[in-house]
Short mmCIF file of C-alpha atoms in Angstrom, two decimals:
data_model
loop_
_atom_site.label_atom_id
_atom_site.label_comp_id
_atom_site.label_asym_id
_atom_site.label_seq_id
_atom_site.Cartn_x
_atom_site.Cartn_y
_atom_site.Cartn_z
CA UNK A 1319 0.15 0.17 -0.20
CA UNK A 1320 2.71 2.49 0.57
CA UNK A 1321 4.13 1.78 -2.39
CA UNK A 1322 0.85 2.47 -4.42
CA UNK A 1323 0.72 5.42 -2.41
CA UNK A 1324 3.72 6.93 -3.55
CA UNK A 1325 3.17 5.85 -7.04
CA UNK A 1326 -0.31 7.62 -6.72
CA UNK A 1327 1.47 10.68 -5.37
CA UNK A 1328 3.74 10.80 -8.11
CA UNK A 1329 1.14 10.77 -11.08
CA UNK A 1330 -0.50 13.62 -9.17
CA UNK A 1331 2.61 15.76 -9.15
CA UNK A 1332 3.30 14.92 -12.76
CA UNK A 1333 -0.39 15.87 -13.71
CA UNK A 1334 0.22 18.99 -11.57
CA UNK A 1335 3.04 19.74 -13.91
CA UNK A 1336 1.14 19.55 -16.83
CA UNK A 1337 -1.57 22.10 -15.79
CA UNK A 1338 0.70 24.34 -13.90
CA UNK A 1339 0.57 27.97 -14.65
CA UNK A 1340 4.03 28.27 -13.16
CA UNK A 1341 6.42 28.78 -16.26
CA UNK A 1342 10.18 28.18 -15.88
CA UNK A 1343 12.03 30.52 -13.89
CA UNK A 1344 15.52 31.70 -15.20
CA UNK A 1345 17.78 29.42 -13.15
CA UNK A 1346 15.82 26.39 -14.69
CA UNK A 1347 15.69 27.94 -18.17
CA UNK A 1348 19.31 28.70 -17.74
CA UNK A 1349 20.08 25.00 -16.67
CA UNK A 1350 18.08 23.61 -20.05
CA UNK A 1351 20.07 26.04 -22.08
CA UNK A 1352 23.32 24.47 -20.52
CA UNK A 1353 21.96 20.79 -20.76
CA UNK A 1354 22.21 21.20 -24.70
CA UNK A 1355 25.84 20.74 -24.74
CA UNK A 1356 27.87 18.38 -22.67
CA UNK A 1357 30.12 19.29 -20.31
CA UNK A 1358 31.90 18.43 -16.89
CA UNK A 1359 30.83 21.71 -15.31
CA UNK A 1360 28.48 24.83 -16.06
CA UNK A 1361 29.66 28.09 -14.95
CA UNK A 1362 30.58 26.71 -11.40
CA UNK A 1363 27.19 24.45 -11.16
CA UNK A 1364 27.53 20.79 -10.50
CA UNK A 1365 27.08 19.05 -14.15
CA UNK A 1366 25.07 15.77 -13.11
CA UNK A 1367 21.32 17.71 -12.68
CA UNK A 1368 22.04 19.26 -16.05
CA UNK A 1369 22.86 15.89 -17.63
CA UNK A 1370 19.72 14.68 -16.61
CA UNK A 1371 17.74 17.60 -17.97
CA UNK A 1372 19.50 16.68 -21.36
CA UNK A 1373 18.18 12.74 -20.81
CA UNK A 1374 14.62 13.70 -20.14
CA UNK A 1375 14.53 16.34 -23.22
CA UNK A 1376 15.82 13.37 -25.14
CA UNK A 1377 12.78 11.53 -24.09
CA UNK A 1378 10.03 13.84 -24.56
CA UNK A 1379 11.26 17.15 -25.96
CA UNK A 1380 11.78 20.52 -24.14
CA UNK A 1381 8.45 21.06 -22.83
CA UNK A 1382 8.36 22.76 -19.38
CA UNK A 1383 6.90 19.86 -17.67
CA UNK A 1384 8.78 17.29 -19.37
CA UNK A 1385 12.10 18.69 -17.89
CA UNK A 1386 10.59 18.88 -14.66
CA UNK A 1387 9.00 15.53 -14.56
CA UNK A 1388 12.76 14.69 -13.37
CA UNK A 1389 11.92 16.27 -9.96
CA UNK A 1390 9.20 14.03 -8.57
CA UNK A 1391 10.44 10.91 -10.36
CA UNK A 1392 13.76 11.30 -8.56
CA UNK A 1393 11.67 11.90 -5.42
CA UNK A 1394 9.66 8.83 -5.73
CA UNK A 1395 12.92 6.88 -5.79
CA UNK A 1396 13.98 8.35 -3.01
CA UNK A 1397 11.08 7.56 -0.86
CA UNK A 1398 11.29 3.92 -2.15
CA UNK A 1399 15.10 3.94 -1.15
CA UNK A 1400 13.98 5.07 2.28
CA UNK A 1401 11.57 2.40 2.30
CA UNK A 1402 14.43 -0.05 1.62
CA UNK A 1403 16.40 1.24 4.27
CA UNK A 1404 13.72 1.11 6.99
CA UNK A 1405 13.20 -2.34 5.77
CA UNK A 1406 16.98 -3.20 6.42
CA UNK A 1407 16.35 -1.84 10.00
CA UNK A 1408 13.31 -2.68 11.32
CA UNK A 1409 11.06 -4.52 8.63
CA UNK A 1410 8.62 -3.81 6.40
CA UNK A 1411 6.23 -1.86 8.64
CA UNK A 1412 8.77 0.61 9.31
CA UNK A 1413 10.04 0.94 5.66
CA UNK A 1414 6.39 1.51 4.56
CA UNK A 1415 5.89 4.33 7.17
CA UNK A 1416 9.20 6.00 6.56
CA UNK A 1417 8.25 5.82 2.88
CA UNK A 1418 4.85 7.52 3.34
CA UNK A 1419 6.56 10.26 5.85
CA UNK A 1420 9.01 11.20 3.55
CA UNK A 1421 6.89 11.05 0.49
CA UNK A 1422 4.26 13.34 2.00
CA UNK A 1423 6.14 16.01 3.55
CA UNK A 1424 5.50 19.32 2.03
CA UNK A 1425 9.28 20.18 1.10
CA UNK A 1426 9.23 17.40 -1.04
CA UNK A 1427 5.93 18.33 -2.53
CA UNK A 1428 7.68 21.79 -3.63
CA UNK A 1429 10.62 20.36 -4.76
CA UNK A 1430 8.68 18.37 -7.05
CA UNK A 1431 7.49 21.43 -8.96
CA UNK A 1432 10.86 22.56 -9.91
CA UNK A 1433 14.00 21.62 -12.20
CA UNK A 1434 16.73 21.94 -9.65
CA UNK A 1435 19.60 19.93 -8.23
CA UNK A 1436 17.61 19.27 -4.79
CA UNK A 1437 15.90 16.12 -5.86
CA UNK A 1438 18.78 14.30 -7.42
CA UNK A 1439 20.97 15.39 -4.75
CA UNK A 1440 18.07 13.79 -2.31
CA UNK A 1441 18.27 10.47 -4.56
CA UNK A 1442 21.88 9.94 -4.19
CA UNK A 1443 21.60 10.89 -0.33
CA UNK A 1444 18.79 7.95 -0.03
CA UNK A 1445 21.11 5.63 -2.23
CA UNK A 1446 24.13 6.20 -0.22
CA UNK A 1447 22.02 5.79 3.17
CA UNK A 1448 20.76 2.52 1.94
CA UNK A 1449 24.15 0.99 0.58
CA UNK A 1450 25.67 2.30 4.12
CA UNK A 1451 22.90 0.41 6.12
CA UNK A 1452 23.79 -2.67 3.92
CA UNK A 1453 27.30 -2.43 4.39
CA UNK A 1454 26.75 -2.02 8.20
CA UNK A 1455 24.78 -4.92 8.12
CA UNK A 1456 26.86 -7.46 6.56
CA UNK A 1457 30.05 -5.88 5.61
CA UNK A 1458 29.97 -7.00 1.97
CA UNK A 1459 32.44 -5.26 -0.36
CA UNK A 1460 29.56 -4.50 -3.10
CA UNK A 1461 27.93 -2.22 -0.80
CA UNK A 1462 31.11 0.04 -0.32
CA UNK A 1463 30.98 0.30 -4.02
CA UNK A 1464 27.68 1.07 -3.97
CA UNK A 1465 28.32 3.71 -1.10
CA UNK A 1466 30.88 5.35 -3.06
CA UNK A 1467 29.24 5.77 -5.90
CA UNK A 1468 26.21 7.07 -4.75
CA UNK A 1469 28.30 9.86 -2.68
CA UNK A 1470 30.51 10.90 -5.66
CA UNK A 1471 27.54 11.03 -7.65
CA UNK A 1472 25.29 12.84 -5.38
CA UNK A 1473 28.27 15.67 -4.99
CA UNK A 1474 28.13 16.15 -8.88
CA UNK A 1475 24.65 17.20 -8.00
CA UNK A 1476 25.53 19.39 -5.10
CA UNK A 1477 28.54 20.10 -2.83
CA UNK A 1478 25.93 19.39 0.29
CA UNK A 1479 26.47 15.64 -0.65
CA UNK A 1480 30.07 15.99 0.94
CA UNK A 1481 28.14 16.66 4.25
CA UNK A 1482 27.11 12.67 3.96
CA UNK A 1483 30.97 11.50 4.77
CA UNK A 1484 30.83 14.13 7.69
CA UNK A 1485 28.16 12.04 9.29
CA UNK A 1486 29.36 9.03 8.49
CA UNK A 1487 32.53 10.03 10.41
CA UNK A 1488 31.02 11.07 13.09
CA UNK A 1489 29.37 7.89 13.63
CA UNK A 1490 32.20 5.61 13.37
CA UNK A 1491 33.41 8.02 16.24
CA UNK A 1492 30.92 7.33 18.28
CA UNK A 1493 29.69 3.74 17.22
CA UNK A 1494 31.22 0.42 18.18
CA UNK A 1495 29.29 -1.61 16.41
CA UNK A 1496 29.92 0.46 12.81
CA UNK A 1497 33.52 0.74 13.06
CA UNK A 1498 35.11 -2.74 12.78
CA UNK A 1499 32.36 -3.46 9.93
CA UNK A 1500 33.07 -0.43 8.00
CA UNK A 1501 36.28 0.94 8.80
CA UNK A 1502 39.29 -0.77 6.79
CA UNK A 1503 38.77 -2.18 3.30
CA UNK A 1504 35.47 -1.12 3.21
CA UNK A 1505 36.40 2.67 3.90
CA UNK A 1506 39.65 2.34 1.63
CA UNK A 1507 37.65 1.19 -1.33
CA UNK A 1508 34.84 4.04 -0.98
CA UNK A 1509 37.12 6.92 -0.72
CA UNK A 1510 39.18 6.27 -3.87
CA UNK A 1511 35.57 5.77 -5.69
CA UNK A 1512 34.36 8.95 -4.69
CA UNK A 1513 37.50 10.56 -5.91
CA UNK A 1514 37.62 9.06 -9.27
CA UNK A 1515 33.74 10.03 -9.89
CA UNK A 1516 34.88 13.59 -8.89
CA UNK A 1517 37.68 13.92 -10.97
CA UNK A 1518 36.61 14.84 -14.06
CA UNK A 1519 34.55 17.53 -12.70
CA UNK A 1520 37.52 18.67 -10.61
CA UNK A 1521 39.71 19.04 -13.98
CA UNK A 1522 37.00 21.12 -15.34
CA UNK A 1523 36.95 23.45 -12.40
CA UNK A 1524 40.84 23.97 -12.57
CA UNK A 1525 40.64 24.68 -16.23
CA UNK A 1526 37.84 27.01 -15.65
CA UNK A 1527 39.08 28.93 -12.45
CA UNK A 1528 35.96 27.94 -10.88
CA UNK A 1529 37.68 26.61 -7.70
CA UNK A 1530 34.46 27.41 -5.13
CA UNK A 1531 31.46 26.20 -5.56
CA UNK A 1532 28.63 28.18 -6.93
CA UNK A 1533 26.50 29.92 -4.05
CA UNK A 1534 22.93 31.42 -4.39
CA UNK A 1535 21.19 34.41 -2.46
CA UNK A 1536 21.97 34.52 1.27
CA UNK A 1537 18.93 33.66 4.00
CA UNK A 1538 18.94 35.13 7.52
CA UNK A 1539 17.91 32.92 10.48
CA UNK A 1540 14.44 33.95 10.76
CA UNK A 1541 14.37 32.67 6.68
CA UNK A 1542 16.12 29.43 7.83
CA UNK A 1543 13.66 28.62 10.64
CA UNK A 1544 10.58 29.42 8.57
CA UNK A 1545 11.63 27.15 5.88
CA UNK A 1546 12.22 24.20 8.11
CA UNK A 1547 8.46 24.73 9.11
CA UNK A 1548 7.65 24.61 5.34
CA UNK A 1549 9.62 21.60 4.38
CA UNK A 1550 8.95 19.53 7.39
CA UNK A 1551 5.44 20.67 7.97
CA UNK A 1552 3.44 21.57 11.12
CA UNK A 1553 2.30 18.04 11.98
CA UNK A 1554 5.66 16.19 11.54
CA UNK A 1555 7.29 19.12 13.20
CA UNK A 1556 4.77 18.55 16.11
CA UNK A 1557 5.36 14.84 16.59
CA UNK A 1558 9.29 15.09 16.14
CA UNK A 1559 8.91 17.65 19.15
CA UNK A 1560 6.55 15.52 21.16
CA UNK A 1561 8.86 12.47 20.49
CA UNK A 1562 11.92 14.63 21.65
CA UNK A 1563 10.54 16.55 24.60
CA UNK A 1564 7.81 14.37 26.02
CA UNK A 1565 10.03 11.50 27.02
CA UNK A 1566 10.36 8.04 25.73
CA UNK A 1567 7.81 5.13 26.26
CA UNK A 1568 7.80 3.00 29.45
CA UNK A 1569 10.00 0.27 30.14
CA UNK A 1570 7.74 -2.43 28.45
CA UNK A 1571 7.04 -0.61 25.24
CA UNK A 1572 11.10 0.33 25.22
CA UNK A 1573 11.77 -3.27 24.53
CA UNK A 1574 9.62 -3.38 21.41
CA UNK A 1575 11.41 -0.47 20.16
CA UNK A 1576 11.96 -0.89 16.58
CA UNK A 1577 15.07 1.19 16.19
CA UNK A 1578 18.10 0.19 18.55
CA UNK A 1579 20.09 3.00 20.37
CA UNK A 1580 22.78 2.62 17.37
CA UNK A 1581 20.26 3.05 14.88
CA UNK A 1582 19.23 6.14 16.31
CA UNK A 1583 22.82 7.38 16.82
CA UNK A 1584 23.30 6.86 13.14
CA UNK A 1585 20.06 8.41 11.76
CA UNK A 1586 20.91 11.54 14.04
CA UNK A 1587 24.63 11.42 12.96
CA UNK A 1588 23.21 11.91 9.40
CA UNK A 1589 20.58 14.59 9.96
CA UNK A 1590 22.11 17.13 12.83
CA UNK A 1591 25.20 18.11 10.97
CA UNK A 1592 23.55 18.96 7.94
CA UNK A 1593 20.98 21.24 10.03
CA UNK A 1594 24.11 22.42 12.07
CA UNK A 1595 25.93 23.55 8.94
CA UNK A 1596 22.98 25.31 7.24
CA UNK A 1597 22.08 27.18 10.43
CA UNK A 1598 25.57 28.47 10.72
CA UNK A 1599 25.47 29.27 7.30
CA UNK A 1600 22.15 31.29 7.89
CA UNK A 1601 23.78 33.17 10.97
CA UNK A 1602 26.41 34.03 9.03
CA UNK A 1603 24.37 35.27 5.95
CA UNK A 1604 23.37 38.50 7.92
CA UNK A 1605 21.15 41.23 6.47
CA UNK A 1606 23.52 41.16 2.87
CA UNK A 1607 21.96 40.32 -0.56
CA UNK A 1608 24.46 38.04 -1.01
CA UNK A 1609 26.84 35.96 1.62
CA UNK A 1610 27.77 32.30 2.57
CA UNK A 1611 24.64 31.12 1.04
CA UNK A 1612 21.74 28.59 2.09
CA UNK A 1613 19.56 26.90 -0.24
CA UNK A 1614 16.45 24.88 0.98
CA UNK A 1615 17.11 22.23 -0.92
CA UNK A 1616 20.37 21.29 0.68
CA UNK A 1617 18.69 21.30 3.73
CA UNK A 1618 16.26 18.99 2.69
CA UNK A 1619 18.57 15.96 2.98
CA UNK A 1620 18.72 16.12 6.23
CA UNK A 1621 14.71 15.05 6.71
CA UNK A 1622 15.73 11.87 4.89
CA UNK A 1623 17.33 10.41 8.05
CA UNK A 1624 14.60 12.49 10.17
CA UNK A 1625 11.71 10.50 8.38
CA UNK A 1626 13.08 7.23 8.96
CA UNK A 1627 14.04 8.11 12.74
CA UNK A 1628 10.48 9.87 12.95
CA UNK A 1629 8.61 6.64 12.02
CA UNK A 1630 10.95 4.34 13.62
CA UNK A 1631 10.07 6.24 16.88
CA UNK A 1632 6.51 6.69 16.36
CA UNK A 1633 5.55 2.89 15.51
CA UNK A 1634 5.00 2.11 19.23
CA UNK A 1635 2.38 3.49 21.62
CA UNK A 1636 -0.22 6.37 21.33
CA UNK A 1637 2.34 8.44 18.74
CA UNK A 1638 1.46 5.81 15.85
CA UNK A 1639 -1.98 7.34 15.45
CA UNK A 1640 -0.51 10.79 15.52
CA UNK A 1641 2.05 9.48 12.77
CA UNK A 1642 -1.04 8.20 10.42
CA UNK A 1643 -2.70 11.41 10.94
CA UNK A 1644 0.41 13.21 10.10
CA UNK A 1645 0.82 11.25 6.63
CA UNK A 1646 -2.84 12.19 6.32
CA UNK A 1647 -2.48 15.92 6.74
CA UNK A 1648 0.73 16.44 4.99
CA UNK A 1649 -0.78 14.60 1.78
CA UNK A 1650 -3.79 17.19 2.12
CA UNK A 1651 -1.43 20.39 2.71
CA UNK A 1652 0.46 19.18 -0.82
CA UNK A 1653 -2.53 18.80 -2.41
CA UNK A 1654 -3.81 22.43 -1.20
CA UNK A 1655 -0.70 23.86 -2.12
CA UNK A 1656 -1.25 22.72 -5.88
CA UNK A 1657 -4.48 23.75 -5.87
CA UNK A 1658 -3.85 27.16 -5.00
CA UNK A 1659 -1.08 27.65 -7.25
CA UNK A 1660 -3.43 26.33 -9.73
CA UNK A 1661 -6.03 28.63 -9.17
CA UNK A 1662 -3.92 31.92 -8.15
CA UNK A 1663 -3.99 33.30 -11.98
CA UNK A 1664 -7.97 32.74 -11.94
CA UNK A 1665 -8.91 34.05 -8.67
CA UNK A 1666 -9.26 37.92 -8.28
CA UNK A 1667 -9.13 37.46 -4.69
CA UNK A 1668 -6.19 35.62 -4.10
CA UNK A 1669 -3.83 36.91 -1.50
CA UNK A 1670 -1.36 39.56 -2.35
CA UNK A 1671 1.63 37.72 -1.19
CA UNK A 1672 0.82 34.38 -3.07
CA UNK A 1673 -0.06 36.42 -6.24
CA UNK A 1674 3.18 38.08 -6.12
CA UNK A 1675 5.08 34.72 -5.63
CA UNK A 1676 3.01 33.29 -8.65
CA UNK A 1677 3.16 36.64 -11.31
CA UNK A 1678 7.06 36.56 -11.96
CA UNK A 1679 6.36 32.79 -13.08
CA UNK A 1680 4.13 33.94 -15.85
CA UNK A 1681 4.33 35.98 -18.92
CA UNK A 1682 7.33 34.60 -20.38
CA UNK A 1683 6.05 32.17 -22.86
CA UNK A 1684 4.21 35.31 -24.54
CA UNK A 1685 7.03 37.19 -25.00
CA UNK A 1686 9.39 34.25 -26.31
CA UNK A 1687 6.36 33.71 -29.05
CA UNK A 1688 6.62 37.21 -30.06
CA UNK A 1689 10.24 37.23 -30.81
CA UNK A 1690 10.20 34.22 -32.43
CA UNK A 1691 7.25 35.49 -34.85
CA UNK A 1692 9.54 38.80 -35.45
CA UNK A 1693 12.42 36.97 -36.01
CA UNK A 1694 10.76 34.64 -38.50
CA UNK A 1695 8.71 37.51 -40.29
CA UNK A 1696 11.75 39.83 -41.04
CA UNK A 1697 14.16 39.15 -43.85
CA UNK A 1698 16.72 38.52 -44.19
CA UNK A 1699 16.53 36.73 -40.59
CA UNK A 1700 18.38 38.89 -37.88
CA UNK A 1701 20.37 37.86 -34.92
CA UNK A 1702 19.28 38.22 -31.59
CA UNK A 1703 20.77 40.30 -29.36
CA UNK A 1704 18.79 40.14 -25.52
CA UNK A 1705 19.62 43.27 -23.14
CA UNK A 1706 21.10 42.11 -20.07
CA UNK A 1707 17.87 43.89 -18.33
CA UNK A 1708 15.88 40.95 -19.83
CA UNK A 1709 16.10 37.36 -18.67
CA UNK A 1710 17.58 36.17 -21.71
CA UNK A 1711 17.61 32.55 -20.63
CA UNK A 1712 13.71 32.58 -20.52
CA UNK A 1713 13.36 34.54 -23.79
CA UNK A 1714 15.79 32.00 -25.66
CA UNK A 1715 13.57 29.01 -24.01
CA UNK A 1716 10.16 30.21 -24.71
CA UNK A 1717 11.00 31.31 -28.22
CA UNK A 1718 13.04 28.31 -28.92
CA UNK A 1719 16.04 29.99 -30.38
CA UNK A 1720 18.39 27.23 -32.05
CA UNK A 1721 22.09 28.06 -30.89
CA UNK A 1722 24.32 30.58 -32.67
CA UNK A 1723 21.31 32.72 -33.56
CA UNK A 1724 21.85 35.02 -30.86
CA UNK A 1725 24.46 36.98 -28.89
CA UNK A 1726 24.47 38.62 -25.71
CA UNK A 1727 23.86 42.54 -25.16
CA UNK A 1728 25.78 42.27 -21.83
CA UNK A 1729 29.18 41.49 -19.90
CA UNK A 1730 28.30 38.32 -18.46
CA UNK A 1731 26.69 35.97 -21.06
CA UNK A 1732 26.57 32.95 -18.60
CA UNK A 1733 22.47 32.81 -18.70
CA UNK A 1734 22.93 32.39 -22.36
CA UNK A 1735 23.69 28.90 -22.20
CA UNK A 1736 27.51 29.32 -23.61
CA UNK A 1737 28.95 29.03 -26.85
CA UNK A 1738 28.14 33.21 -27.19
CA UNK A 1739 30.57 35.82 -27.75
CA UNK A 1740 30.36 39.87 -27.36
CA UNK A 1741 29.70 41.61 -30.97
CA UNK A 1742 32.64 42.61 -32.43
CA UNK A 1743 32.81 46.27 -34.17
CA UNK A 1744 32.27 46.14 -37.76
CA UNK A 1745 29.51 43.32 -37.51
CA UNK A 1746 26.68 44.19 -40.12
CA UNK A 1747 23.96 42.52 -38.63
CA UNK A 1748 20.94 42.49 -39.12
CA UNK A 1749 20.12 42.32 -35.24
CA UNK A 1750 16.83 42.26 -33.42
CA UNK A 1751 17.35 43.83 -29.90
CA UNK A 1752 14.88 43.22 -27.09
CA UNK A 1753 15.08 45.23 -24.15
CA UNK A 1754 12.86 46.95 -21.28
CA UNK A 1755 11.38 50.11 -22.43
CA UNK A 1756 13.19 53.45 -22.12
CA UNK A 1757 16.47 52.41 -23.06
CA UNK A 1758 16.45 52.47 -27.20
CA UNK A 1759 18.55 55.43 -27.28
CA UNK A 1760 21.55 53.71 -25.14
CA UNK A 1761 21.51 51.15 -27.68
CA UNK A 1762 20.80 53.25 -30.72
CA UNK A 1763 24.14 55.20 -29.98
CA UNK A 1764 26.13 52.05 -30.84
CA UNK A 1765 24.85 51.26 -34.45
CA UNK A 1766 24.76 53.04 -37.43
CA UNK A 1767 20.97 51.90 -38.52
CA UNK A 1768 18.25 51.83 -35.97
CA UNK A 1769 14.71 50.96 -36.78
CA UNK A 1770 11.96 50.50 -34.48
CA UNK A 1771 10.03 47.55 -34.47
CA UNK A 1772 7.33 47.76 -31.75
CA UNK A 1773 6.31 47.64 -28.30
CA UNK A 1774 5.55 44.36 -26.56
CA UNK A 1775 3.27 44.86 -23.56
CA UNK A 1776 2.42 41.67 -21.61
CA UNK A 1777 -0.67 41.95 -19.06
CA UNK A 1778 -0.57 40.04 -15.79
CA UNK A 1779 -3.25 38.52 -14.05
CA UNK A 1780 -2.23 40.86 -11.02
CA UNK A 1781 -3.06 43.75 -13.37
CA UNK A 1782 0.11 44.74 -14.20
CA UNK A 1783 2.06 45.36 -17.22
CA UNK A 1784 5.52 44.58 -18.79
CA UNK A 1785 6.80 46.28 -21.90
CA UNK A 1786 9.50 45.36 -24.04
CA UNK A 1787 11.12 47.05 -27.04
CA UNK A 1788 11.88 45.50 -30.54
CA UNK A 1789 14.64 47.30 -32.62
CA UNK A 1790 16.12 46.34 -35.95
CA UNK A 1791 19.90 47.21 -35.86
CA UNK A 1792 22.38 47.00 -38.35
CA UNK A 1793 26.49 48.42 -38.63
CA UNK A 1794 27.73 47.71 -34.90
CA UNK A 1795 30.12 50.39 -34.11
CA UNK A 1796 31.51 48.93 -30.88
CA UNK A 1797 31.01 49.94 -26.98
CA UNK A 1798 29.18 47.51 -25.52
CA UNK A 1799 27.99 47.88 -22.26
#
């Protein structure tokens, strides 16, 4: 029943992607553009999520629902691996409830809506956890091989995967049971495997001068704490607090506990260090817009072990009724979230905060269609120039602009998917410039021929208007901003 439930949730999430009003954001469109070219690194980002996008596009094309489908499928795989981990620790009952607890988390429902590294990171984290548990159980070398590969592939999704070895090292320091089985030959095999998997990406970083990983916008302490409530959900958070602060079961019930003290120690070592590192990152972020970053997806992997721990602790006594209610409530929260997002563009009385969150992810498909129509209409076909104040990757994605038919009008062309170069003086064109209204004169000063094509006005459901200008240019004279 747990497997059927996870499969049903996955189908619902895939169906939502087909009807979702949310268009791709800049980061998603940029990753899709990068996926058209194979490389061992992309502007400082880990490559494996981008390779997965390329594989998905090969199966079902560049449609946004198709490329985003990688997320819910990998989250389903993560839940099933967690079920396998529960089966190793305590049997089918623990595996089933661990699977359901994780699959219904609000944070998993949110991660299933996006094209981001969060889902592949979670999948390889769960795979590494399963391999580690099997290794601890029997010491077979095949599980050491699987664990090393999983950690290496996870690190190709996000640098946060390196927190897994940190948790393992902490566990080996505290546990007498796991140390004899894992240390020695098995550990000596896992470490070289991780390094071999990471070697091509490390060489790429050295060649491109991208020694440090890419960090996103900073998130302060209050935002970090708020995200924990969102990711874990109020019901699971309440159950976790109750189990932690209201005491353990009676001595009779303690004898029937599914998880041993060493099991709990392992799961805490694979969750608390992740939360601690992300908390320190949030504290260090401060009020500035960019600092030591915190990404909600990175902290989500901490809740893989937490879901297993939560299910194991709640299977006995009255807490089990709350666990069942938690799973049902989390399903309802996820469905309500999808319903709100789906209806927001058609709901005139939508809360302002919700409308402001949805509106920036709408309207770009219309702009892409207009740009494509103009490029097709003009003869000879002009080369597209995209102003740096316009989200270039969204225009290219929704306009289905082929590589080589556009050029950056900006200093940093990374979001154009690579393979582009700034214009050189003497380039005759013609060019089609798309940019924000009010900046036409700035562009005209760099070309000998300027012809206004028209304005593009895109109304949003909030009542706001986005306005862009299209100009036909020729005779580039240099001096790109």
